[in-house]
Amino acid sequence: MDGIAPWVQVAAQGPWLYVVVILLVIADAFVVVLPSETVVVALGSLAFSTGAPNILLLLAVAAVGAVIGDNLCYRIGRSIGTDRFRWMRRRRIHAAFDYARRALTRRPASLILTARYVPFARIAVNLTAGATGFSYRSYLPLTLVAGASWAVYNCVIGALFGAWLAAYPVVAVIVSVLVAIALGVAIDAVAGRLSRRKTADGSTL
């Protein structure tokens, strides 16, 4: 596996890599299937195990992309609402929007900050924030904090395994991505369970 590491390192040194990363992270804010977390984690691992890409530049690009993407999603929600298209009216998706709407009135800061870590949740929350007219003056600073913390989280996961497996950069990338995926699944499962519990509690009141 180490035989392909030089090729990976060469690709990681190109300036266009950062352009691709920021575009991917922006798009991932409203397209669930784009794996921006795994890309940032993989590159963070590569940065520590091979020296490229530049970890600080990667961190900055990921954070800026996350903030831009979330704010674009907010603007889309403000423009089209949460029921314009048929897929938005599906039962589970509509329930997610309803939950986000209720939660935004009770605990907006914690909701926006934590939703950034769960792919579909961040879309539902950001669209709903825009659609319900949630104060943009309050929303923007929350997305700045959420985007920065999300970027640090993913880069740190990659960096930890990149430093641990510095002699095996490709192995470090694979292990860090697998761990990141596992953590993402765990976070998603916990968030889903908490959401269902709160919805059930609300229905019994």
Short mmCIF file of C-alpha atoms in Angstrom, two decimals:
data_model
loop_
_atom_site.label_atom_id
_atom_site.label_comp_id
_atom_site.label_asym_id
_atom_site.label_seq_id
_atom_site.Cartn_x
_atom_site.Cartn_y
_atom_site.Cartn_z
CA MET A 1 0.00 0.00 0.00
CA ASP A 2 2.90 2.37 0.60
CA GLY A 3 3.79 2.18 -3.10
CA ILE A 4 1.02 4.61 -4.04
CA ALA A 5 1.81 7.08 -1.24
CA PRO A 6 4.10 9.29 -3.41
CA TRP A 7 1.31 9.70 -5.97
CA VAL A 8 -1.10 10.69 -3.25
CA GLN A 9 1.43 13.14 -1.86
CA VAL A 10 1.97 14.79 -5.25
CA ALA A 11 -1.79 15.23 -5.69
CA ALA A 12 -2.04 16.75 -2.20
CA GLN A 13 0.54 19.43 -3.02
CA GLY A 14 -1.43 21.06 -5.84
CA PRO A 15 -3.13 24.42 -5.22
CA TRP A 16 -6.28 23.21 -6.95
CA LEU A 17 -6.79 20.76 -4.11
CA TYR A 18 -7.96 23.59 -1.85
CA VAL A 19 -10.37 24.83 -4.50
CA VAL A 20 -11.87 21.35 -4.77
CA VAL A 21 -12.14 21.06 -0.98
CA ILE A 22 -13.94 24.37 -0.50
CA LEU A 23 -16.36 23.65 -3.35
CA LEU A 24 -17.06 20.17 -1.99
CA VAL A 25 -17.69 21.44 1.54
CA ILE A 26 -19.97 24.20 0.25
CA ALA A 27 -21.99 21.75 -1.85
CA ASP A 28 -22.18 19.27 1.04
CA ALA A 29 -24.15 21.83 3.04
CA PHE A 30 -27.21 21.10 0.91
CA VAL A 31 -26.38 17.86 -0.97
CA VAL A 32 -26.21 14.94 1.47
CA VAL A 33 -24.38 12.49 -0.78
CA LEU A 34 -21.17 14.54 -1.04
CA PRO A 35 -18.65 13.17 1.53
CA SER A 36 -16.87 16.36 2.60
CA GLU A 37 -16.14 15.06 6.11
CA THR A 38 -14.24 12.06 4.83
CA VAL A 39 -12.26 14.18 2.38
CA VAL A 40 -11.19 16.65 5.08
CA VAL A 41 -10.30 13.83 7.47
CA ALA A 42 -8.30 12.02 4.79
CA LEU A 43 -6.38 15.15 3.85
CA GLY A 44 -5.77 15.98 7.51
CA SER A 45 -4.25 12.54 7.96
CA LEU A 46 -2.14 12.99 4.85
CA ALA A 47 -0.96 16.40 6.04
CA PHE A 48 0.54 14.96 9.22
CA SER A 49 1.94 11.79 7.69
CA THR A 50 3.51 13.33 4.56
CA GLY A 51 3.61 17.09 5.12
CA ALA A 52 1.11 17.91 2.37
CA PRO A 53 -1.37 19.49 2.11
CA ASN A 54 -0.76 22.39 4.50
CA ILE A 55 -2.84 21.56 7.56
CA LEU A 56 -3.57 25.18 8.50
CA LEU A 57 -4.67 26.06 4.98
CA LEU A 58 -6.81 22.92 4.86
CA LEU A 59 -8.39 23.89 8.18
CA ALA A 60 -9.13 27.42 6.96
CA VAL A 61 -10.56 26.26 3.64
CA ALA A 62 -12.79 23.66 5.32
CA ALA A 63 -14.09 26.18 7.86
CA VAL A 64 -14.81 28.85 5.24
CA GLY A 65 -16.54 26.31 3.00
CA ALA A 66 -18.73 25.11 5.87
CA VAL A 67 -19.79 28.66 6.78
CA ILE A 68 -20.52 29.61 3.17
CA GLY A 69 -22.47 26.39 2.58
CA ASP A 70 -24.60 26.74 5.69
CA ASN A 71 -25.40 30.37 4.89
CA LEU A 72 -26.33 29.50 1.31
CA CYS A 73 -28.64 26.83 2.68
CA TYR A 74 -30.21 29.44 4.97
CA ARG A 75 -30.77 31.74 1.98
CA ILE A 76 -32.32 28.90 0.00
CA GLY A 77 -34.69 28.22 2.89
CA ARG A 78 -35.58 31.90 3.06
CA SER A 79 -36.36 31.88 -0.69
CA ILE A 80 -38.25 28.61 -1.17
CA GLY A 81 -39.38 27.49 2.29
CA THR A 82 -39.53 23.86 3.38
CA ASP A 83 -42.46 22.52 1.36
CA ARG A 84 -41.88 23.77 -2.18
CA PHE A 85 -40.81 20.41 -3.60
CA ARG A 86 -42.40 16.99 -3.31
CA TRP A 87 -39.41 15.41 -1.55
CA MET A 88 -39.74 18.03 1.18
CA ARG A 89 -43.26 16.81 1.93
CA ARG A 90 -42.30 13.20 2.54
CA ARG A 91 -43.32 12.12 6.02
CA ARG A 92 -39.87 11.66 7.56
CA ILE A 93 -38.41 14.75 5.95
CA HIS A 94 -41.42 16.84 6.90
CA ALA A 95 -41.09 15.55 10.47
CA ALA A 96 -37.43 16.61 10.50
CA PHE A 97 -38.39 20.11 9.39
CA ASP A 98 -41.09 20.26 12.06
CA TYR A 99 -38.65 19.19 14.74
CA ALA A 100 -36.09 21.75 13.58
CA ARG A 101 -38.76 24.45 13.63
CA ARG A 102 -39.72 23.67 17.22
CA ALA A 103 -36.13 23.31 18.40
CA LEU A 104 -35.10 26.62 16.85
CA THR A 105 -37.56 28.40 19.12
CA ARG A 106 -36.29 26.67 22.27
CA ARG A 107 -32.54 26.14 21.86
CA PRO A 108 -31.31 27.66 18.61
CA ALA A 109 -27.62 27.89 19.51
CA SER A 110 -27.12 24.25 20.50
CA LEU A 111 -29.23 23.06 17.56
CA ILE A 112 -27.28 24.99 14.91
CA LEU A 113 -23.92 24.09 16.45
CA THR A 114 -24.60 20.36 16.73
CA ALA A 115 -26.49 20.02 13.43
CA ARG A 116 -23.30 20.89 11.50
CA TYR A 117 -21.93 17.46 12.48
CA VAL A 118 -24.90 15.48 11.11
CA PRO A 119 -25.24 15.68 7.29
CA PHE A 120 -29.03 15.63 6.87
CA ALA A 121 -29.66 17.45 10.14
CA ARG A 122 -27.63 20.46 9.06
CA ILE A 123 -29.65 20.73 5.85
CA ALA A 124 -32.97 20.50 7.69
CA VAL A 125 -31.92 22.99 10.37
CA ASN A 126 -30.40 25.55 8.00
CA LEU A 127 -33.30 25.41 5.54
CA THR A 128 -35.76 25.74 8.41
CA ALA A 129 -33.84 28.63 9.95
CA GLY A 130 -34.14 30.52 6.69
CA ALA A 131 -37.75 29.53 6.04
CA THR A 132 -38.94 30.59 9.50
CA GLY A 133 -37.14 33.92 9.40
CA PHE A 134 -34.73 33.08 12.20
CA SER A 135 -32.69 36.22 12.90
CA TYR A 136 -29.70 36.31 10.54
CA ARG A 137 -27.79 38.46 13.02
CA SER A 138 -28.01 35.55 15.45
CA TYR A 139 -27.58 32.86 12.82
CA LEU A 140 -24.35 34.11 11.21
CA PRO A 141 -22.12 34.06 14.32
CA LEU A 142 -23.44 30.61 15.23
CA THR A 143 -22.46 29.27 11.80
CA LEU A 144 -19.01 30.83 12.16
CA VAL A 145 -18.47 28.89 15.38
CA ALA A 146 -20.04 25.72 13.98
CA GLY A 147 -17.99 25.82 10.77
CA ALA A 148 -14.72 26.43 12.59
CA SER A 149 -15.33 23.70 15.18
CA TRP A 150 -16.40 21.23 12.47
CA ALA A 151 -13.23 21.89 10.48
CA VAL A 152 -11.04 21.51 13.57
CA TYR A 153 -12.83 18.29 14.55
CA ASN A 154 -12.28 16.63 11.17
CA CYS A 155 -8.70 17.85 10.77
CA VAL A 156 -7.80 16.68 14.28
CA ILE A 157 -9.19 13.19 13.65
CA GLY A 158 -7.10 12.94 10.52
CA ALA A 159 -4.04 14.46 12.16
CA LEU A 160 -4.13 12.04 15.09
CA PHE A 161 -3.95 9.02 12.83
CA GLY A 162 -1.55 10.74 10.46
CA ALA A 163 0.87 11.32 13.33
CA TRP A 164 0.37 7.81 14.73
CA LEU A 165 0.90 6.12 11.36
CA ALA A 166 3.34 8.62 9.86
CA ALA A 167 5.41 5.86 8.25
CA TYR A 168 2.32 4.50 6.47
CA PRO A 169 0.46 7.51 5.05
CA VAL A 170 -2.05 5.56 2.98
CA VAL A 171 -2.88 3.32 5.93
CA ALA A 172 -3.28 6.45 8.05
CA VAL A 173 -5.74 7.90 5.54
CA ILE A 174 -7.81 4.71 5.40
CA VAL A 175 -7.91 4.22 9.17
CA SER A 176 -8.76 7.88 9.86
CA VAL A 177 -11.58 7.84 7.30
CA LEU A 178 -13.03 4.61 8.74
CA VAL A 179 -12.92 6.07 12.25
CA ALA A 180 -14.52 9.31 11.05
CA ILE A 181 -17.31 7.38 9.34
CA ALA A 182 -17.90 5.31 12.49
CA LEU A 183 -18.04 8.46 14.62
CA GLY A 184 -20.40 10.07 12.13
CA VAL A 185 -22.73 7.08 12.23
CA ALA A 186 -22.64 7.14 16.04
CA ILE A 187 -23.39 10.88 16.18
CA ASP A 188 -26.22 10.44 13.68
CA ALA A 189 -27.69 7.56 15.69
CA VAL A 190 -27.54 9.47 18.97
CA ALA A 191 -29.04 12.58 17.37
CA GLY A 192 -31.83 10.52 15.84
CA ARG A 193 -32.61 8.80 19.13
CA LEU A 194 -32.71 12.11 21.02
CA SER A 195 -34.91 13.63 18.33
CA ARG A 196 -37.40 10.74 18.49
CA ARG A 197 -37.44 10.84 22.29
CA LYS A 198 -38.13 14.57 22.38
CA THR A 199 -40.80 14.22 19.72
CA ALA A 200 -42.48 11.45 21.73
CA ASP A 201 -42.28 13.50 24.93
CA GLY A 202 -43.82 16.46 23.17
CA SER A 203 -46.70 14.38 21.84
CA THR A 204 -47.59 13.11 25.30
CA LEU A 205 -47.86 16.55 26.84
#
